[in-house]
mmCIF file of C-alpha atoms in Angstrom:
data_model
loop_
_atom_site.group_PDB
_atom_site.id
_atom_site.type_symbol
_atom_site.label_atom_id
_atom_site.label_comp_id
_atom_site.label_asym_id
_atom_site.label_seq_id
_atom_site.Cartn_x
_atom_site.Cartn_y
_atom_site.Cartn_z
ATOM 1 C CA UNK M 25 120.370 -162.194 88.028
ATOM 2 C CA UNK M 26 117.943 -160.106 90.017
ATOM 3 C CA UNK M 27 114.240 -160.320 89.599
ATOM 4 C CA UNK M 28 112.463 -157.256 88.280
ATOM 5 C CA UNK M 29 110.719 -155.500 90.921
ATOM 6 C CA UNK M 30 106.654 -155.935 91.170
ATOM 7 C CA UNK M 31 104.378 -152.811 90.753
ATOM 8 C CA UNK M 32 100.686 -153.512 91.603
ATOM 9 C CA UNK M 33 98.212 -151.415 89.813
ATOM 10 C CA UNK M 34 95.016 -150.818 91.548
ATOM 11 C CA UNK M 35 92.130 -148.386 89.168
ATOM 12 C CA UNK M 36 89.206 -146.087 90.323
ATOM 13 C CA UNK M 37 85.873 -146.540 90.438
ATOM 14 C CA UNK M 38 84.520 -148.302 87.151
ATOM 15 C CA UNK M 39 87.843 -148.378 85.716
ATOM 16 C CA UNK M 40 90.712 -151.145 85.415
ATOM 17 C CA UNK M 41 94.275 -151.678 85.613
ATOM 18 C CA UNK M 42 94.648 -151.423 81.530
ATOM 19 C CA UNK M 43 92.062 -148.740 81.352
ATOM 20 C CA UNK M 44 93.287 -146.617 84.244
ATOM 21 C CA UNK M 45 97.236 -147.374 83.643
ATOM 22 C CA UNK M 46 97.553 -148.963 80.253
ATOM 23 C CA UNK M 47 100.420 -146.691 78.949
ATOM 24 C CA UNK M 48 102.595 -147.362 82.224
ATOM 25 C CA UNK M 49 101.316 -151.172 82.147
ATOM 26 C CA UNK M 50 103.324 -151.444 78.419
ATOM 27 C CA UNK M 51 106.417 -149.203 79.317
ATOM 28 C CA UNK M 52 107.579 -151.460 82.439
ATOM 29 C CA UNK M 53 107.027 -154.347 81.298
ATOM 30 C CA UNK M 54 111.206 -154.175 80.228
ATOM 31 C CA UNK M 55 112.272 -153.433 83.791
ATOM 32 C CA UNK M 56 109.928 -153.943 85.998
ATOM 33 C CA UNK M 57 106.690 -156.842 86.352
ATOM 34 C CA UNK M 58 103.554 -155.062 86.633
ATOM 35 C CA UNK M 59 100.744 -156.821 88.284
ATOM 36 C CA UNK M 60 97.712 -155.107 86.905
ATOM 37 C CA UNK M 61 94.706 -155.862 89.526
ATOM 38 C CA UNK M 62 90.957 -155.632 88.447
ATOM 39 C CA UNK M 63 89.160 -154.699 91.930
ATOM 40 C CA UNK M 64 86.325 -157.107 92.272
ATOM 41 C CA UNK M 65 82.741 -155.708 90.033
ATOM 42 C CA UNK M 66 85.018 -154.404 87.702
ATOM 43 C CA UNK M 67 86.541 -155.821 84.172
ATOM 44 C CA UNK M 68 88.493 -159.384 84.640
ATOM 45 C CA UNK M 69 88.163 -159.784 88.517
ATOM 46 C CA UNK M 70 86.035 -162.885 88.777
ATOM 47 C CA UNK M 71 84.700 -161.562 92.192
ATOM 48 C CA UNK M 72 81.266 -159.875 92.152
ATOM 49 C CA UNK M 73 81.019 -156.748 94.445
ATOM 50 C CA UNK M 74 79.894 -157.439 98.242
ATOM 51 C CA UNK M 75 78.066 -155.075 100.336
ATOM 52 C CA UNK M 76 81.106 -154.347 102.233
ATOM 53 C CA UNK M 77 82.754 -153.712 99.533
ATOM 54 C CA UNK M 78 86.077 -151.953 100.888
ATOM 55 C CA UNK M 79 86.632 -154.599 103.171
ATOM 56 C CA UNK M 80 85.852 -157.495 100.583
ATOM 57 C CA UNK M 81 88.555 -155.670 98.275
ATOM 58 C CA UNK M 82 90.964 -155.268 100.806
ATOM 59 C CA UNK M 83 90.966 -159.005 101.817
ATOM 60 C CA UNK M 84 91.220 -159.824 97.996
ATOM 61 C CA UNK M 85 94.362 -157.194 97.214
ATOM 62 C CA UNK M 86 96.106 -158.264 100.472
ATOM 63 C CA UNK M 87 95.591 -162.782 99.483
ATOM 64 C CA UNK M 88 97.725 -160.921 95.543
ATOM 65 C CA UNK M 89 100.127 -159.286 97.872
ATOM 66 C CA UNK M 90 100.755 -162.449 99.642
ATOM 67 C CA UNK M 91 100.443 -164.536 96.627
ATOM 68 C CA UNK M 92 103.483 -162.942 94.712
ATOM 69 C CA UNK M 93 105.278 -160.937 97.346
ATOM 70 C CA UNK M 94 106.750 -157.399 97.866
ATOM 71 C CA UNK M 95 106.536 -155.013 95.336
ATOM 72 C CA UNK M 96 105.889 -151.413 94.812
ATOM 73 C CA UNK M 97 101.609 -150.056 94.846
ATOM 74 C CA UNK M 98 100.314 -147.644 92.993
ATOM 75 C CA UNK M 99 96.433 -146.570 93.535
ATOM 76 C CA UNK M 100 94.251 -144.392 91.872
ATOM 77 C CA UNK M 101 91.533 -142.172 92.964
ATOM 78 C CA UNK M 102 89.163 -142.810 96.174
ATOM 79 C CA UNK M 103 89.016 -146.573 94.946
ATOM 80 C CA UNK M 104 92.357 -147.845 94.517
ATOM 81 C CA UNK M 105 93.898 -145.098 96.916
ATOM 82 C CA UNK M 106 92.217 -145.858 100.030
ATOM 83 C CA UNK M 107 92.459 -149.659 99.328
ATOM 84 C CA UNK M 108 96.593 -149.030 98.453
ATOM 85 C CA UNK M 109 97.186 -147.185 101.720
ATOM 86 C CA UNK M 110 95.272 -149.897 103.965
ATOM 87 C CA UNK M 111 97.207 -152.647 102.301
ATOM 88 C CA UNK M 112 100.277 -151.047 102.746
ATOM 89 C CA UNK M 113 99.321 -150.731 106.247
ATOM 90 C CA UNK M 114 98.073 -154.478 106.336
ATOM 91 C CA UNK M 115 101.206 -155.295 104.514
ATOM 92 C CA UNK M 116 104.279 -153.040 105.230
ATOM 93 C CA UNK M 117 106.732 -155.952 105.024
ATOM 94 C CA UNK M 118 106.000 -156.509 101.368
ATOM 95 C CA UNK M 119 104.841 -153.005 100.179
ATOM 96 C CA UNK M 120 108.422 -150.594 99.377
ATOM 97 C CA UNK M 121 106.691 -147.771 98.319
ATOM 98 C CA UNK M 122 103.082 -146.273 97.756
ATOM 99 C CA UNK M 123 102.116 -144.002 94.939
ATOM 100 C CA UNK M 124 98.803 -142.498 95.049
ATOM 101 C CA UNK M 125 97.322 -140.369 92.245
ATOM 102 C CA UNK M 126 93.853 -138.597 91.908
ATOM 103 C CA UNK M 127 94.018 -138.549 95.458
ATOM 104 C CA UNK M 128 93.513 -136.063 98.761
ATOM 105 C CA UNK M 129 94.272 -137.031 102.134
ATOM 106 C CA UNK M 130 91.215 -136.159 104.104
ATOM 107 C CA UNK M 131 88.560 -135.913 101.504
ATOM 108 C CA UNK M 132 85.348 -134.260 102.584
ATOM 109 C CA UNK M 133 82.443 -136.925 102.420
ATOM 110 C CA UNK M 134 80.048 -134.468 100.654
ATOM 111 C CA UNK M 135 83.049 -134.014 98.224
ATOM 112 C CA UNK M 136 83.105 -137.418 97.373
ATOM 113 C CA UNK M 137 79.269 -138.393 97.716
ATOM 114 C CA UNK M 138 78.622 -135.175 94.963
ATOM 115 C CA UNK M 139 81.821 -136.928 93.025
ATOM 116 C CA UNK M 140 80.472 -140.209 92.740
ATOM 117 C CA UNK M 141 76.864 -139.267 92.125
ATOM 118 C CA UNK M 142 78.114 -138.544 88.677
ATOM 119 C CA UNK M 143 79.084 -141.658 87.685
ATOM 120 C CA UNK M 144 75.113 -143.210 86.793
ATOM 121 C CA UNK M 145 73.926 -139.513 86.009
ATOM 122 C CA UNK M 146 76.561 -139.418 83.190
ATOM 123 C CA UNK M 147 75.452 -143.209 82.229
ATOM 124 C CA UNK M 148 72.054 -141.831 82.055
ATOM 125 C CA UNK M 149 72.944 -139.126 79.834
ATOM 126 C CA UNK M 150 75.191 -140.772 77.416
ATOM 127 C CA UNK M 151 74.796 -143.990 76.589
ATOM 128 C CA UNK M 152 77.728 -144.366 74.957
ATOM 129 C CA UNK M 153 79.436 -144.524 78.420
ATOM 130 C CA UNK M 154 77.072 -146.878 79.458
ATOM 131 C CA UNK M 155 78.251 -148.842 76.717
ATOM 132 C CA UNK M 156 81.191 -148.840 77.296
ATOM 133 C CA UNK M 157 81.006 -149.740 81.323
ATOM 134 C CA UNK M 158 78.855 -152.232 80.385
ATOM 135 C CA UNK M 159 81.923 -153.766 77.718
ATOM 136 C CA UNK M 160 84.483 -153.363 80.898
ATOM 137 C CA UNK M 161 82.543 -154.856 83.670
ATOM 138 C CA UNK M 162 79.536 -156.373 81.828
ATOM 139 C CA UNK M 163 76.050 -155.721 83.419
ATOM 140 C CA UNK M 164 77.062 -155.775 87.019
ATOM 141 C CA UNK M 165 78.739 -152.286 86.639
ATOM 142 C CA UNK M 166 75.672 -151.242 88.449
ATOM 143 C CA UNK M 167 75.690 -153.636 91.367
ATOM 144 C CA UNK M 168 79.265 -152.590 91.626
ATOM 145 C CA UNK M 169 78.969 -148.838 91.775
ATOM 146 C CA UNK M 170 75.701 -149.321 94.318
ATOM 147 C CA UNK M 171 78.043 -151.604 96.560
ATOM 148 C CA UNK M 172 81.003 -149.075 97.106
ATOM 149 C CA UNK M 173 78.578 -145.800 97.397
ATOM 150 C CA UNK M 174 76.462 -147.860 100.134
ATOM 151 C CA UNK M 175 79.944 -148.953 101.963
ATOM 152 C CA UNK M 176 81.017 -145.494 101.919
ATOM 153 C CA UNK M 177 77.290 -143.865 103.058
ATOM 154 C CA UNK M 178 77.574 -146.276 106.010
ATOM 155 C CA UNK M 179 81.501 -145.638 106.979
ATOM 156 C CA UNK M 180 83.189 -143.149 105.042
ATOM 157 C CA UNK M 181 86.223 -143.092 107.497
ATOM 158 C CA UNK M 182 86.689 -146.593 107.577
ATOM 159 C CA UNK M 183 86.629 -146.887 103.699
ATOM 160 C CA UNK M 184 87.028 -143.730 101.576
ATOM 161 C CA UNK M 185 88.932 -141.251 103.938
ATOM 162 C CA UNK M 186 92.834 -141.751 104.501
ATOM 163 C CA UNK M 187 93.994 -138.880 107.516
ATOM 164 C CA UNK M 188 96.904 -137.586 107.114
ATOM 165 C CA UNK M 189 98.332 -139.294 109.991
ATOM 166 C CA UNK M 190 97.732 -142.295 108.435
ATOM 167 C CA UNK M 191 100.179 -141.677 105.579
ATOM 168 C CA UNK M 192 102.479 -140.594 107.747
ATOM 169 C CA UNK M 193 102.376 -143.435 110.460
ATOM 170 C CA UNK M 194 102.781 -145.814 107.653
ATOM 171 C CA UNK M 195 106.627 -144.895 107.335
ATOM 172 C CA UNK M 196 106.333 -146.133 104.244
ATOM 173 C CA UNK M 197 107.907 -143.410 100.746
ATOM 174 C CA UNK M 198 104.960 -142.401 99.741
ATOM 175 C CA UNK M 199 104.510 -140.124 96.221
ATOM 176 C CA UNK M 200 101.071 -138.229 95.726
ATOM 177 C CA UNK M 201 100.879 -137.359 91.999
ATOM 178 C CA UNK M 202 98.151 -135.002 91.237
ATOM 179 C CA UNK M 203 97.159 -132.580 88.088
ATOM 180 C CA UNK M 204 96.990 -129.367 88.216
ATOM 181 C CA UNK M 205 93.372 -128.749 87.082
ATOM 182 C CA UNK M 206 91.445 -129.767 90.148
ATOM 183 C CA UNK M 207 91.935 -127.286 92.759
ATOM 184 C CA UNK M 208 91.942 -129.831 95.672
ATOM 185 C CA UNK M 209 94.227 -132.064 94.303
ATOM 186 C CA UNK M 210 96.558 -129.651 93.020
ATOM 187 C CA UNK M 211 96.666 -128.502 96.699
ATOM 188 C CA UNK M 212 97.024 -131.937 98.256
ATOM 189 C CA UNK M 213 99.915 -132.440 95.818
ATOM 190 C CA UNK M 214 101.191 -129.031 96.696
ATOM 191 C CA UNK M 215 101.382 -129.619 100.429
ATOM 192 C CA UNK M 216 102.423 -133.213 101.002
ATOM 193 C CA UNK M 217 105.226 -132.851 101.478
ATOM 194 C CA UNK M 218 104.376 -130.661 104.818
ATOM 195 C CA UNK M 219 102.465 -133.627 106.038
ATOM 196 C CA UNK M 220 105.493 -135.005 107.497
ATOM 197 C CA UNK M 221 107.455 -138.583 107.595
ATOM 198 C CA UNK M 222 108.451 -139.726 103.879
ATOM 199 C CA UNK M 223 105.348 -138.301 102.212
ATOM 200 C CA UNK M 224 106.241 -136.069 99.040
ATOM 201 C CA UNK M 225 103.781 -134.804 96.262
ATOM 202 C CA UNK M 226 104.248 -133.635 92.328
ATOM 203 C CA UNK M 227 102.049 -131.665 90.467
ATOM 204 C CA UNK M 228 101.676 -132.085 86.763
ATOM 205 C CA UNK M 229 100.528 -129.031 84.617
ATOM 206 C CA UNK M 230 97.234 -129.677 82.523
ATOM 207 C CA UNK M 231 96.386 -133.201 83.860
ATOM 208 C CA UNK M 232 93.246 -133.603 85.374
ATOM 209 C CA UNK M 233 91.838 -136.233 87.686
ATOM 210 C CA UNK M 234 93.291 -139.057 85.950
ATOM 211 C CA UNK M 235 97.324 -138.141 85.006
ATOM 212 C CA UNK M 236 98.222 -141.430 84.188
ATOM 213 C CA UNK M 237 95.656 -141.388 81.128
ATOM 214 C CA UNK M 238 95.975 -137.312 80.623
ATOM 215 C CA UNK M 239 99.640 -137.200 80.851
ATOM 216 C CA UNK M 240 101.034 -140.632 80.979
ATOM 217 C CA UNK M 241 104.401 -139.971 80.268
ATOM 218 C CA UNK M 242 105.025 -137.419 82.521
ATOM 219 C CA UNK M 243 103.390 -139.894 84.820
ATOM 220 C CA UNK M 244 105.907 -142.186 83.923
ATOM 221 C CA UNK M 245 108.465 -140.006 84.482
ATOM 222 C CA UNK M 246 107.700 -139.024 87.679
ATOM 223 C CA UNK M 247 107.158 -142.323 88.936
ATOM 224 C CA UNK M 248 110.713 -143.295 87.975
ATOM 225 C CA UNK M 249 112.419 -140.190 89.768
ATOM 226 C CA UNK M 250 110.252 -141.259 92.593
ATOM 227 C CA UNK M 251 111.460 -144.965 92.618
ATOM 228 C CA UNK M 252 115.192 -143.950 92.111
ATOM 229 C CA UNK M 253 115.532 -142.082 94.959
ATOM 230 C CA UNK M 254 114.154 -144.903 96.916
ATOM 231 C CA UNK M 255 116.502 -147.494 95.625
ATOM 232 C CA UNK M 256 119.194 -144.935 96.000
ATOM 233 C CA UNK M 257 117.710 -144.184 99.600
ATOM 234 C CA UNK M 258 117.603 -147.871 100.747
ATOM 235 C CA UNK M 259 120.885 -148.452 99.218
ATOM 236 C CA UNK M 260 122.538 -145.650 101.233
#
């Protein structure tokens, strides 16, 4: 009997797997074996963010990857999508496909930098989410969200930004799921599929940065179509 394929899970920024992709986590758990990865800083992850905090992720996603072999990725946002694409690139032997969501290929720094500004700003102002980043990742929420914004001040290319050519050079089927309510990403979903090599995109109407939590069956959905066509693809 074949085994079930793998499907690593890798959050944004101050999420985690459950939090970021709980609903998927629960539906393929019948036909596929979802490995749900907490990034190191954040929820179960008994690593403690690093100054170099890209690189000290990458090295721990790529010893999973080896650890329980090839499977499909999905990342999420400039966290989990940057790392996804560099271990698939690290990796290609044991990565089949990439799925990126809340994601644009070429993000502008300033972009980003006013993006992830937010994130203590909001704390600030509500404590409630404080509260509740402080339940996820206990008190080192803050050491973890200092580490990734000083990696990405000092090399924004070598952590944050994916080129387009770099999708495209991975050869790897690659799906770029955005929704439709931020303008960028609705674009980068929009266009992907103009990038080149096996790089496709879908839009979903009224998600926002996070469609696996605003539309998570449609997410779902998608998903499948997208890994059907590449079983059906490697089969032919």
């Amino acid at each position: 009997m074949p085994q079930r394929p793998l499907v690593y899970l890798l959050h944004g920024l101050l999420g985690t797997a459950y939090a970021h992709f709980g609903r998927q986590i629960s539906a393929w758990r019948g036909g596929y074996r979802p490995v749900p990865i907490d990034l190191p800083g954040h929820g179960r992850c008994p690593l403690d963010a690093q100054p170099d905090y890209y690189d000290d992720a990458l090295r721990y996603v790529l010893a999973l990857l080896d650890r329980f072999g090839p499977g499909r990725l999905i990342g999420a946002s400039y966290l989990g999508g940057p790392l996804a694409v560099r271990a698939a690139a690290a990796r290609p032997h044991l990565v089949g496909s990439l799925v990126l969501t809340g994601f644009v290929p070429d993000t502008a720094e300033d972009a980003f930098q006013a993006q992830i500004a937010g994130f203590e700003q909001l704390a600030a102002e509500h404590p409630e989410l404080a509260d509740e980043y402080e339940r996820l990742h206990s008190m080192r929420w803050k050491q973890t969200l200092g580490s990734v914004v000083a990696h990405a001040g000092r090399d924004f290319a070598g952590t944050v930004r994916v080129s387009p050519q770099e999708l495209t050079e991975l050869g790897i089927r690659t799906l770029l799921i955005n929704g439709s309510l931020k303008s960028a990403e609705r674009a980068a979903a929009e266009s992907a599929a103009r990038l080149g090599g096996p790089v496709s995109g879908h839009v979903v109407p009224g998600a926002g940065h996070l469609v696996s939590r605003d539309a998570p069956e449609q997410f779902i959905q998608t998903v499948e179509t997208f890994w059907h066509r590449e079983a059906e693809h490697d089969f032919a």
